[in-house]
């Protein structure tokens, strides 16, 4: 049986991964329990508490024990969920492990679509109930049961990964999460920072986003009152445990390793051009003209429309002209919390060909990465007068340039080749500002040597 769970926590406490860890540990006496999955769903969803995470795991047991297992899960979810908080709406699905034995391809397609839509689109509870009734899944929920969306997506991810022989059909990474002893919840975390820096140095880049060197900050531990002590993310289980052993902290209550879609960029949609960098993660929309929609995340090729400007609050903005729209373009923004990434964005100039990666909210693309594909090395200026050397003035729209003093005329702007500080290649927000689901550039480099691109990882 596969179990998917979501929406049990609030900003004031709990964490769905903790609930999952407790269940996985408790249920071991009832059967063989798999490594749990932690999926990050659409990062733009307004109902999310933090990282829009949902969990799933599989238990192999007999029919009698299965009923008992379901009862334990219902009880634990009811008792541990933050039900007093308005936004907490738990959902649990129970799926027969053999669900794909009949009509395999058809069912696979349905589950695949649901999981992918949960990461990239905005779903409704009706979508979840539709799937539940179509495939006859057992479920349980509390309050408005919105968590069923995430629960179904997490269970689908496990089923698809587990059944589809190629283990890397969906890119995945690992996170080892350590949890605090209950009496310490809500108090400051005791972590020996020096040990964390050393551990990072020993295992990066097989582990990543443990620290942020640029910001001189430890980023693997939250500051919220939740049960999480820290999480070590990476591509190698060995490297993760090596890091774990090197880190000194307060005693933990328990720890759990998750297989996850974190660090994969699975949320990004590429509507205009298949982007070689993203490889299999990129999907192509039906028509190039498909409108960009809020609450969706995109990879967009375009040209910087005008030089970036810094606005109130320290955010940096510029318009990106998409291939089909040479004038209007969409606004791109590097928010203040993206820190050093803004310095890169400020170095862009009108005419640079770039690829922008980010989420669209209020018609503005919130940047997570950029690829500078071709720098504009030519600066156009009003020409200088050949006689007196003064800068010529425009003689009117499309009427060339004239020197006020000598009366000389020049039809076009002068072109000057300029030096640029910025190099071509891929840039990203630093670890302090990275979304769980965003792929760190260092992973791109490790997996495909950057696909021939120059990569500027931020660590
Ligand atoms: P945490 O990361 O701490 O576990 P969270 O950020 O995951 O918290 P949740 O409490 O799980 O936040 O709330 C997210 C809610 O949004 C859940 O009810 C989930 O079912 C729902 N949801 C997730 N993805 C989508 C989607 N694509 N469309 C609509 N609803 C979604």
GROMACS .gro file of C-alpha atoms and ligand atoms in nm:
model
  490
    1UNK     CA    1   0.000   0.000   0.000
    2UNK     CA    2   0.121   0.349  -0.087
    3UNK     CA    3   0.031   0.634   0.143
    4UNK     CA    4   0.039   1.003   0.045
    5UNK     CA    5   0.000   1.277   0.308
    6UNK     CA    6  -0.014   1.656   0.293
    7UNK     CA    7  -0.119   1.976   0.466
    8UNK     CA    8  -0.076   1.886   0.831
    9UNK     CA    9   0.137   2.181   0.940
   10UNK     CA   10   0.118   2.556   0.990
   11UNK     CA   11   0.370   2.835   1.032
   12UNK     CA   12   0.328   2.793   1.408
   13UNK     CA   13   0.439   2.432   1.420
   14UNK     CA   14   0.459   2.077   1.292
   15UNK     CA   15   0.599   1.964   0.961
   16UNK     CA   16   0.445   1.704   0.732
   17UNK     CA   17   0.788   1.542   0.690
   18UNK     CA   18   0.805   1.492   1.069
   19UNK     CA   19   0.467   1.324   1.074
   20UNK     CA   20   0.591   1.103   0.792
   21UNK     CA   21   0.912   1.017   0.980
   22UNK     CA   22   0.711   0.922   1.291
   23UNK     CA   23   0.480   0.702   1.085
   24UNK     CA   24   0.763   0.534   0.893
   25UNK     CA   25   0.937   0.450   1.222
   26UNK     CA   26   0.618   0.335   1.397
   27UNK     CA   27   0.494   0.126   1.106
   28UNK     CA   28   0.813  -0.077   1.068
   29UNK     CA   29   0.668  -0.335   1.304
   30UNK     CA   30   0.369  -0.384   1.071
   31UNK     CA   31   0.564  -0.451   0.752
   32UNK     CA   32   0.845  -0.348   0.520
   33UNK     CA   33   0.843   0.032   0.482
   34UNK     CA   34   1.009   0.205   0.184
   35UNK     CA   35   1.230   0.513   0.184
   36UNK     CA   36   0.976   0.796   0.199
   37UNK     CA   37   0.938   1.054  -0.079
   38UNK     CA   38   0.927   1.428  -0.026
   39UNK     CA   39   0.783   1.612  -0.325
   40UNK     CA   40   0.779   1.985  -0.373
   41UNK     CA   41   0.474   2.099  -0.564
   42UNK     CA   42   0.395   2.425  -0.745
   43UNK     CA   43   0.601   2.682  -0.552
   44UNK     CA   44   0.356   2.962  -0.644
   45UNK     CA   45   0.052   2.810  -0.469
   46UNK     CA   46  -0.095   3.067  -0.230
   47UNK     CA   47  -0.215   2.807   0.025
   48UNK     CA   48   0.132   2.676   0.095
   49UNK     CA   49   0.285   2.708   0.441
   50UNK     CA   50   0.649   2.714   0.330
   51UNK     CA   51   0.791   2.500   0.053
   52UNK     CA   52   0.472   2.331  -0.069
   53UNK     CA   53   0.596   1.987   0.029
   54UNK     CA   54   0.398   1.661   0.046
   55UNK     CA   55   0.514   1.312   0.145
   56UNK     CA   56   0.455   0.946   0.061
   57UNK     CA   57   0.587   0.603   0.147
   58UNK     CA   58   0.502   0.241   0.076
   59UNK     CA   59   0.437  -0.036   0.324
   60UNK     CA   60   0.431  -0.403   0.230
   61UNK     CA   61   0.206  -0.590   0.470
   62UNK     CA   62  -0.090  -0.833   0.475
   63UNK     CA   63  -0.458  -0.734   0.437
   64UNK     CA   64  -0.537  -0.756   0.808
   65UNK     CA   65  -0.242  -0.541   0.904
   66UNK     CA   66  -0.324  -0.301   0.624
   67UNK     CA   67  -0.651  -0.207   0.796
   68UNK     CA   68  -0.464  -0.157   1.122
   69UNK     CA   69  -0.200   0.053   0.944
   70UNK     CA   70  -0.466   0.279   0.795
   71UNK     CA   71  -0.617   0.328   1.139
   72UNK     CA   72  -0.279   0.423   1.288
   73UNK     CA   73  -0.223   0.675   1.009
   74UNK     CA   74  -0.570   0.830   1.053
   75UNK     CA   75  -0.513   0.862   1.428
   76UNK     CA   76  -0.164   1.011   1.398
   77UNK     CA   77  -0.269   1.260   1.130
   78UNK     CA   78  -0.568   1.367   1.342
   79UNK     CA   79  -0.358   1.403   1.656
   80UNK     CA   80  -0.042   1.564   1.515
   81UNK     CA   81  -0.192   1.803   1.256
   82UNK     CA   82  -0.218   2.171   1.343
   83UNK     CA   83  -0.597   2.159   1.310
   84UNK     CA   84  -0.657   2.482   1.503
   85UNK     CA   85  -0.482   2.679   1.228
   86UNK     CA   86  -0.710   2.802   0.956
   87UNK     CA   87  -0.486   2.702   0.665
   88UNK     CA   88  -0.426   2.342   0.777
   89UNK     CA   89  -0.644   2.099   0.579
   90UNK     CA   90  -0.498   1.748   0.599
   91UNK     CA   91  -0.542   1.492   0.324
   92UNK     CA   92  -0.428   1.128   0.310
   93UNK     CA   93  -0.462   0.877   0.024
   94UNK     CA   94  -0.418   0.501   0.043
   95UNK     CA   95  -0.332   0.335  -0.286
   96UNK     CA   96  -0.311  -0.038  -0.346
   97UNK     CA   97   0.050  -0.115  -0.445
   98UNK     CA   98  -0.083  -0.327  -0.733
   99UNK     CA   99  -0.288  -0.045  -0.882
  100UNK     CA  100  -0.078  -0.050  -1.198
  101UNK     CA  101  -0.123  -0.424  -1.259
  102UNK     CA  102  -0.428  -0.361  -1.478
  103UNK     CA  103  -0.455  -0.097  -1.751
  104UNK     CA  104  -0.104  -0.004  -1.661
  105UNK     CA  105  -0.027   0.252  -1.932
  106UNK     CA  106  -0.362   0.428  -1.898
  107UNK     CA  107  -0.335   0.458  -1.521
  108UNK     CA  108   0.029   0.559  -1.543
  109UNK     CA  109  -0.072   0.839  -1.777
  110UNK     CA  110  -0.340   0.963  -1.537
  111UNK     CA  111  -0.107   0.962  -1.237
  112UNK     CA  112   0.176   1.118  -1.435
  113UNK     CA  113  -0.047   1.401  -1.550
  114UNK     CA  114  -0.170   1.464  -1.197
  115UNK     CA  115   0.179   1.472  -1.046
  116UNK     CA  116   0.319   1.695  -1.319
  117UNK     CA  117   0.021   1.930  -1.297
  118UNK     CA  118   0.057   1.950  -0.920
  119UNK     CA  119   0.413   2.075  -0.970
  120UNK     CA  120   0.347   2.308  -1.263
  121UNK     CA  121  -0.020   2.401  -1.263
  122UNK     CA  122  -0.290   2.512  -1.021
  123UNK     CA  123  -0.526   2.224  -0.939
  124UNK     CA  124  -0.860   2.217  -0.760
  125UNK     CA  125  -0.995   1.980  -0.500
  126UNK     CA  126  -1.237   1.859  -0.767
  127UNK     CA  127  -0.935   1.743  -0.971
  128UNK     CA  128  -0.826   1.538  -0.670
  129UNK     CA  129  -1.172   1.390  -0.610
  130UNK     CA  130  -1.195   1.313  -0.984
  131UNK     CA  131  -0.876   1.106  -0.969
  132UNK     CA  132  -0.978   0.938  -0.644
  133UNK     CA  133  -1.311   0.823  -0.786
  134UNK     CA  134  -1.171   0.729  -1.129
  135UNK     CA  135  -0.907   0.500  -0.980
  136UNK     CA  136  -1.113   0.399  -0.671
  137UNK     CA  137  -0.860   0.513  -0.411
  138UNK     CA  138  -0.933   0.506  -0.040
  139UNK     CA  139  -0.874   0.841   0.130
  140UNK     CA  140  -0.910   1.035   0.449
  141UNK     CA  141  -0.921   1.408   0.514
  142UNK     CA  142  -0.993   1.671   0.774
  143UNK     CA  143  -1.151   2.016   0.745
  144UNK     CA  144  -1.168   2.111   0.376
  145UNK     CA  145  -0.925   1.824   0.290
  146UNK     CA  146  -0.720   2.035   0.046
  147UNK     CA  147  -0.417   1.825   0.138
  148UNK     CA  148  -0.560   1.552  -0.086
  149UNK     CA  149  -0.406   1.734  -0.384
  150UNK     CA  150  -0.054   1.710  -0.244
  151UNK     CA  151  -0.115   1.363  -0.100
  152UNK     CA  152  -0.214   1.228  -0.443
  153UNK     CA  153   0.081   1.397  -0.611
  154UNK     CA  154   0.331   1.255  -0.360
  155UNK     CA  155   0.184   0.904  -0.389
  156UNK     CA  156   0.186   0.931  -0.771
  157UNK     CA  157   0.552   1.034  -0.769
  158UNK     CA  158   0.641   0.723  -0.567
  159UNK     CA  159   0.435   0.494  -0.788
  160UNK     CA  160   0.578   0.634  -1.109
  161UNK     CA  161   0.934   0.620  -0.989
  162UNK     CA  162   0.898   0.277  -0.837
  163UNK     CA  163   0.725   0.118  -1.134
  164UNK     CA  164   0.898   0.273  -1.422
  165UNK     CA  165   1.217   0.069  -1.422
  166UNK     CA  166   1.439   0.359  -1.524
  167UNK     CA  167   1.508   0.504  -1.180
  168UNK     CA  168   1.597   0.844  -1.319
  169UNK     CA  169   1.283   0.883  -1.526
  170UNK     CA  170   1.214   1.167  -1.291
  171UNK     CA  171   1.528   1.341  -1.177
  172UNK     CA  172   1.561   1.315  -0.799
  173UNK     CA  173   1.791   1.400  -0.510
  174UNK     CA  174   1.803   1.311  -0.140
  175UNK     CA  175   1.749   1.498   0.184
  176UNK     CA  176   1.838   1.366   0.526
  177UNK     CA  177   1.624   1.551   0.779
  178UNK     CA  178   1.704   1.546   1.152
  179UNK     CA  179   1.424   1.630   1.398
  180UNK     CA  180   1.441   1.800   1.736
  181UNK     CA  181   1.343   1.653   2.068
  182UNK     CA  182   0.993   1.770   2.152
  183UNK     CA  183   1.088   1.971   2.460
  184UNK     CA  184   1.317   2.186   2.243
  185UNK     CA  185   1.056   2.281   1.981
  186UNK     CA  186   1.023   2.657   1.961
  187UNK     CA  187   1.360   2.724   2.129
  188UNK     CA  188   1.677   2.840   1.943
  189UNK     CA  189   1.857   2.550   1.772
  190UNK     CA  190   2.197   2.450   1.914
  191UNK     CA  191   2.425   2.393   1.614
  192UNK     CA  192   2.805   2.412   1.609
  193UNK     CA  193   2.843   2.630   1.303
  194UNK     CA  194   3.214   2.561   1.261
  195UNK     CA  195   3.140   2.192   1.220
  196UNK     CA  196   2.879   2.274   0.954
  197UNK     CA  197   3.127   2.479   0.748
  198UNK     CA  198   3.382   2.198   0.773
  199UNK     CA  199   3.125   1.936   0.674
  200UNK     CA  200   3.018   2.142   0.376
  201UNK     CA  201   3.378   2.185   0.262
  202UNK     CA  202   3.427   1.807   0.291
  203UNK     CA  203   3.130   1.704   0.077
  204UNK     CA  204   3.029   1.989  -0.158
  205UNK     CA  205   2.923   1.954  -0.441
  206UNK     CA  206   2.782   1.608  -0.365
  207UNK     CA  207   2.586   1.790  -0.096
  208UNK     CA  208   2.464   2.144  -0.157
  209UNK     CA  209   2.275   2.430   0.005
  210UNK     CA  210   2.414   2.354   0.350
  211UNK     CA  211   2.580   2.696   0.377
  212UNK     CA  212   2.583   3.018   0.179
  213UNK     CA  213   2.943   3.133   0.143
  214UNK     CA  214   2.857   3.467  -0.014
  215UNK     CA  215   2.618   3.555   0.267
  216UNK     CA  216   2.831   3.377   0.531
  217UNK     CA  217   2.524   3.195   0.657
  218UNK     CA  218   2.426   2.842   0.752
  219UNK     CA  219   2.118   2.765   0.543
  220UNK     CA  220   2.042   2.401   0.621
  221UNK     CA  221   1.847   2.472   0.941
  222UNK     CA  222   1.516   2.659   0.964
  223UNK     CA  223   1.443   2.933   1.217
  224UNK     CA  224   1.077   2.844   1.262
  225UNK     CA  225   0.925   2.665   1.565
  226UNK     CA  226   0.884   2.346   1.358
  227UNK     CA  227   1.038   2.009   1.460
  228UNK     CA  228   1.311   2.017   1.191
  229UNK     CA  229   1.665   2.050   1.329
  230UNK     CA  230   1.835   2.054   0.990
  231UNK     CA  231   1.825   1.896   0.644
  232UNK     CA  232   2.124   1.785   0.439
  233UNK     CA  233   2.057   1.787   0.065
  234UNK     CA  234   2.257   1.616  -0.200
  235UNK     CA  235   2.302   1.369  -0.482
  236UNK     CA  236   2.492   1.106  -0.290
  237UNK     CA  237   2.366   0.918   0.016
  238UNK     CA  238   2.725   0.849   0.124
  239UNK     CA  239   2.819   1.217   0.106
  240UNK     CA  240   2.504   1.313   0.297
  241UNK     CA  241   2.584   1.072   0.582
  242UNK     CA  242   2.946   1.187   0.582
  243UNK     CA  243   2.822   1.544   0.632
  244UNK     CA  244   2.582   1.425   0.900
  245UNK     CA  245   2.864   1.261   1.096
  246UNK     CA  246   3.079   1.573   1.080
  247UNK     CA  247   2.811   1.806   1.214
  248UNK     CA  248   2.773   1.867   1.589
  249UNK     CA  249   2.433   1.976   1.719
  250UNK     CA  250   2.188   1.934   2.006
  251UNK     CA  251   2.070   1.573   2.036
  252UNK     CA  252   1.807   1.480   1.781
  253UNK     CA  253   1.486   1.288   1.837
  254UNK     CA  254   1.513   1.100   1.507
  255UNK     CA  255   1.628   1.138   1.148
  256UNK     CA  256   1.486   1.027   0.812
  257UNK     CA  257   1.625   1.005   0.459
  258UNK     CA  258   1.387   1.116   0.183
  259UNK     CA  259   1.403   1.069  -0.194
  260UNK     CA  260   1.286   1.400  -0.332
  261UNK     CA  261   1.225   1.612  -0.641
  262UNK     CA  262   1.409   1.899  -0.472
  263UNK     CA  263   1.686   2.057  -0.674
  264UNK     CA  264   1.544   1.940  -1.008
  265UNK     CA  265   1.372   2.246  -1.163
  266UNK     CA  266   1.072   2.026  -1.239
  267UNK     CA  267   0.840   2.326  -1.190
  268UNK     CA  268   0.973   2.511  -1.495
  269UNK     CA  269   0.774   2.519  -1.819
  270UNK     CA  270   0.934   2.626  -2.144
  271UNK     CA  271   0.664   2.772  -2.366
  272UNK     CA  272   0.864   2.920  -2.650
  273UNK     CA  273   1.167   2.713  -2.725
  274UNK     CA  274   1.284   2.378  -2.600
  275UNK     CA  275   1.577   2.472  -2.383
  276UNK     CA  276   1.874   2.240  -2.418
  277UNK     CA  277   1.993   2.315  -2.068
  278UNK     CA  278   1.685   2.181  -1.898
  279UNK     CA  279   1.676   1.864  -2.105
  280UNK     CA  280   1.398   1.628  -2.003
  281UNK     CA  281   1.251   1.870  -1.752
  282UNK     CA  282   1.137   2.102  -2.023
  283UNK     CA  283   0.793   2.058  -2.174
  284UNK     CA  284   0.673   2.230  -2.482
  285UNK     CA  285   0.333   2.394  -2.485
  286UNK     CA  286   0.091   2.343  -2.773
  287UNK     CA  287   0.143   2.672  -2.946
  288UNK     CA  288   0.407   2.936  -2.912
  289UNK     CA  289   0.139   3.194  -2.855
  290UNK     CA  290   0.008   3.029  -2.541
  291UNK     CA  291  -0.031   3.302  -2.281
  292UNK     CA  292   0.194   3.314  -1.983
  293UNK     CA  293  -0.012   3.263  -1.670
  294UNK     CA  294   0.032   3.382  -1.314
  295UNK     CA  295   0.127   3.114  -1.058
  296UNK     CA  296   0.327   2.923  -1.319
  297UNK     CA  297   0.705   2.902  -1.357
  298UNK     CA  298   0.879   2.941  -1.691
  299UNK     CA  299   1.199   2.930  -1.890
  300UNK     CA  300   1.182   3.223  -2.132
  301UNK     CA  301   1.419   3.319  -2.407
  302UNK     CA  302   1.427   3.689  -2.488
  303UNK     CA  303   1.620   4.009  -2.519
  304UNK     CA  304   1.673   4.262  -2.241
  305UNK     CA  305   1.453   4.556  -2.340
  306UNK     CA  306   1.624   4.832  -2.142
  307UNK     CA  307   1.901   4.856  -1.885
  308UNK     CA  308   1.796   4.715  -1.544
  309UNK     CA  309   1.701   4.966  -1.274
  310UNK     CA  310   1.701   4.937  -0.897
  311UNK     CA  311   1.366   5.024  -0.743
  312UNK     CA  312   1.253   5.098  -0.387
  313UNK     CA  313   1.340   4.812  -0.156
  314UNK     CA  314   1.655   4.725  -0.351
  315UNK     CA  315   1.481   4.506  -0.608
  316UNK     CA  316   1.622   4.510  -0.962
  317UNK     CA  317   1.384   4.512  -1.260
  318UNK     CA  318   1.406   4.508  -1.638
  319UNK     CA  319   1.175   4.426  -1.929
  320UNK     CA  320   1.237   4.107  -2.128
  321UNK     CA  321   1.124   4.116  -2.489
  322UNK     CA  322   1.002   3.774  -2.591
  323UNK     CA  323   1.070   3.655  -2.947
  324UNK     CA  324   0.718   3.730  -3.062
  325UNK     CA  325   0.670   4.061  -2.886
  326UNK     CA  326   0.940   4.306  -2.972
  327UNK     CA  327   0.793   4.592  -2.773
  328UNK     CA  328   0.582   4.511  -2.469
  329UNK     CA  329   0.782   4.233  -2.306
  330UNK     CA  330   0.737   4.110  -1.952
  331UNK     CA  331   0.885   4.258  -1.638
  332UNK     CA  332   1.159   4.051  -1.471
  333UNK     CA  333   1.253   4.111  -1.110
  334UNK     CA  334   1.541   4.007  -0.886
  335UNK     CA  335   1.408   4.069  -0.537
  336UNK     CA  336   1.621   4.214  -0.261
  337UNK     CA  337   1.653   3.877  -0.077
  338UNK     CA  338   1.831   3.736  -0.384
  339UNK     CA  339   2.124   3.946  -0.261
  340UNK     CA  340   2.437   3.908  -0.481
  341UNK     CA  341   2.234   3.779  -0.775
  342UNK     CA  342   2.107   4.136  -0.814
  343UNK     CA  343   2.461   4.254  -0.889
  344UNK     CA  344   2.471   4.017  -1.183
  345UNK     CA  345   2.128   4.128  -1.304
  346UNK     CA  346   2.232   4.494  -1.276
  347UNK     CA  347   2.517   4.422  -1.519
  348UNK     CA  348   2.274   4.328  -1.796
  349UNK     CA  349   2.227   4.579  -2.076
  350UNK     CA  350   1.958   4.645  -2.331
  351UNK     CA  351   2.010   4.410  -2.623
  352UNK     CA  352   2.157   4.119  -2.425
  353UNK     CA  353   2.006   3.787  -2.531
  354UNK     CA  354   1.916   3.593  -2.219
  355UNK     CA  355   1.710   3.303  -2.090
  356UNK     CA  356   1.514   3.388  -1.776
  357UNK     CA  357   1.403   3.117  -1.530
  358UNK     CA  358   1.138   3.204  -1.272
  359UNK     CA  359   0.779   3.221  -1.151
  360UNK     CA  360   0.516   3.455  -1.281
  361UNK     CA  361   0.318   3.650  -1.025
  362UNK     CA  362   0.117   3.960  -1.109
  363UNK     CA  363   0.261   3.940  -1.462
  364UNK     CA  364   0.616   3.979  -1.324
  365UNK     CA  365   0.876   3.705  -1.356
  366UNK     CA  366   1.041   3.644  -1.019
  367UNK     CA  367   1.393   3.540  -1.128
  368UNK     CA  368   1.557   3.223  -1.001
  369UNK     CA  369   1.827   3.193  -1.269
  370UNK     CA  370   1.941   3.359  -1.586
  371UNK     CA  371   2.148   3.240  -1.876
  372UNK     CA  372   2.331   3.520  -2.053
  373UNK     CA  373   2.336   3.375  -2.403
  374UNK     CA  374   2.483   3.664  -2.599
  375UNK     CA  375   2.614   3.988  -2.461
  376UNK     CA  376   2.537   4.301  -2.652
  377UNK     CA  377   2.885   4.443  -2.710
  378UNK     CA  378   2.775   4.734  -2.923
  379UNK     CA  379   2.670   5.064  -2.775
  380UNK     CA  380   2.480   5.307  -2.994
  381UNK     CA  381   2.544   5.674  -2.933
  382UNK     CA  382   2.457   6.001  -3.098
  383UNK     CA  383   2.738   6.058  -3.351
  384UNK     CA  384   3.008   6.322  -3.305
  385UNK     CA  385   3.044   6.611  -3.548
  386UNK     CA  386   3.336   6.550  -3.786
  387UNK     CA  387   3.425   6.921  -3.781
  388UNK     CA  388   3.396   7.032  -3.417
  389UNK     CA  389   3.385   6.698  -3.232
  390UNK     CA  390   3.071   6.793  -3.039
  391UNK     CA  391   2.789   6.536  -2.990
  392UNK     CA  392   2.524   6.578  -3.257
  393UNK     CA  393   2.159   6.616  -3.164
  394UNK     CA  394   1.863   6.427  -3.303
  395UNK     CA  395   1.705   6.608  -3.595
  396UNK     CA  396   1.365   6.453  -3.513
  397UNK     CA  397   1.217   6.106  -3.515
  398UNK     CA  398   1.381   5.900  -3.792
  399UNK     CA  399   1.545   6.214  -3.932
  400UNK     CA  400   1.906   6.152  -3.837
  401UNK     CA  401   2.144   6.373  -3.639
  402UNK     CA  402   2.263   6.730  -3.684
  403UNK     CA  403   2.538   6.942  -3.529
  404UNK     CA  404   2.382   7.261  -3.400
  405UNK     CA  405   2.705   7.453  -3.445
  406UNK     CA  406   2.834   7.336  -3.782
  407UNK     CA  407   2.510   7.215  -3.940
  408UNK     CA  408   2.672   6.883  -4.037
  409UNK     CA  409   2.438   6.584  -4.075
  410UNK     CA  410   2.465   6.213  -4.002
  411UNK     CA  411   2.190   5.962  -4.079
  412UNK     CA  412   2.261   5.692  -3.816
  413UNK     CA  413   2.375   5.652  -3.460
  414UNK     CA  414   2.743   5.582  -3.407
  415UNK     CA  415   2.832   5.230  -3.292
  416UNK     CA  416   3.096   5.167  -3.032
  417UNK     CA  417   3.224   4.829  -2.918
  418UNK     CA  418   3.230   4.817  -2.541
  419UNK     CA  419   3.393   4.602  -2.277
  420UNK     CA  420   3.159   4.409  -2.046
  421UNK     CA  421   3.230   4.295  -1.694
  422UNK     CA  422   2.960   4.030  -1.718
  423UNK     CA  423   3.049   3.697  -1.878
  424UNK     CA  424   2.813   3.481  -2.077
  425UNK     CA  425   2.675   3.172  -1.901
  426UNK     CA  426   2.432   3.065  -1.632
  427UNK     CA  427   2.384   3.251  -1.304
  428UNK     CA  428   2.157   3.171  -1.009
  429UNK     CA  429   2.022   3.313  -0.685
  430UNK     CA  430   2.237   3.223  -0.382
  431UNK     CA  431   2.147   2.933  -0.146
  432UNK     CA  432   1.979   3.172   0.104
  433UNK     CA  433   1.722   3.259  -0.162
  434UNK     CA  434   1.690   2.925  -0.337
  435UNK     CA  435   1.356   2.748  -0.364
  436UNK     CA  436   1.357   2.384  -0.261
  437UNK     CA  437   1.263   2.270  -0.611
  438UNK     CA  438   1.516   2.488  -0.799
  439UNK     CA  439   1.811   2.303  -0.946
  440UNK     CA  440   2.142   2.439  -0.819
  441UNK     CA  441   2.373   2.509  -1.112
  442UNK     CA  442   2.636   2.290  -0.958
  443UNK     CA  443   2.402   1.993  -1.020
  444UNK     CA  444   2.380   2.085  -1.387
  445UNK     CA  445   2.757   2.090  -1.403
  446UNK     CA  446   2.791   1.756  -1.226
  447UNK     CA  447   2.528   1.580  -1.433
  448UNK     CA  448   2.597   1.700  -1.781
  449UNK     CA  449   2.909   1.910  -1.761
  450UNK     CA  450   2.684   2.213  -1.800
  451UNK     CA  451   2.579   2.099  -2.151
  452UNK     CA  452   2.866   2.301  -2.292
  453UNK     CA  453   2.755   2.616  -2.110
  454UNK     CA  454   2.961   2.827  -1.878
  455UNK     CA  455   2.818   2.788  -1.532
  456UNK     CA  456   2.860   3.033  -1.244
  457UNK     CA  457   2.735   2.842  -0.938
  458UNK     CA  458   2.649   3.040  -0.628
  459UNK     CA  459   2.736   2.867  -0.302
  460LIG     P1  460   0.553   2.243   0.441
  460LIG     O1  461   0.646   2.265   0.326
  460LIG     O2  462   0.599   2.303   0.564
  460LIG     O3  463   0.512   2.098   0.453
  460LIG     P2  464   0.364   2.345   0.272
  460LIG     O4  465   0.430   2.468   0.222
  460LIG     O5  466   0.381   2.216   0.205
  460LIG     O6  467   0.414   2.320   0.413
  460LIG     P3  468   0.091   2.283   0.291
  460LIG     O7  469   0.053   2.299   0.433
  460LIG     O8  470   0.120   2.148   0.241
  460LIG     O9  471   0.212   2.380   0.270
  460LIG    O10  472  -0.020   2.350   0.198
  460LIG     C1  473  -0.018   2.346   0.058
  460LIG     C2  474  -0.158   2.313   0.009
  460LIG    O11  475  -0.166   2.338  -0.130
  460LIG     C3  476  -0.194   2.168   0.029
  460LIG    O12  477  -0.329   2.161   0.071
  460LIG     C4  478  -0.180   2.105  -0.109
  460LIG    O13  479  -0.268   1.997  -0.131
  460LIG     C5  480  -0.217   2.224  -0.196
  460LIG     N1  481  -0.151   2.219  -0.327
  460LIG     C6  482  -0.027   2.174  -0.355
  460LIG     N2  483   0.001   2.187  -0.486
  460LIG     C7  484  -0.109   2.240  -0.544
  460LIG     C8  485  -0.142   2.275  -0.678
  460LIG     N3  486  -0.058   2.260  -0.778
  460LIG     N4  487  -0.265   2.328  -0.700
  460LIG     C9  488  -0.352   2.346  -0.597
  460LIG     N5  489  -0.326   2.315  -0.469
  460LIG    C10  490  -0.206   2.262  -0.441
   0.00000   0.00000   0.00000
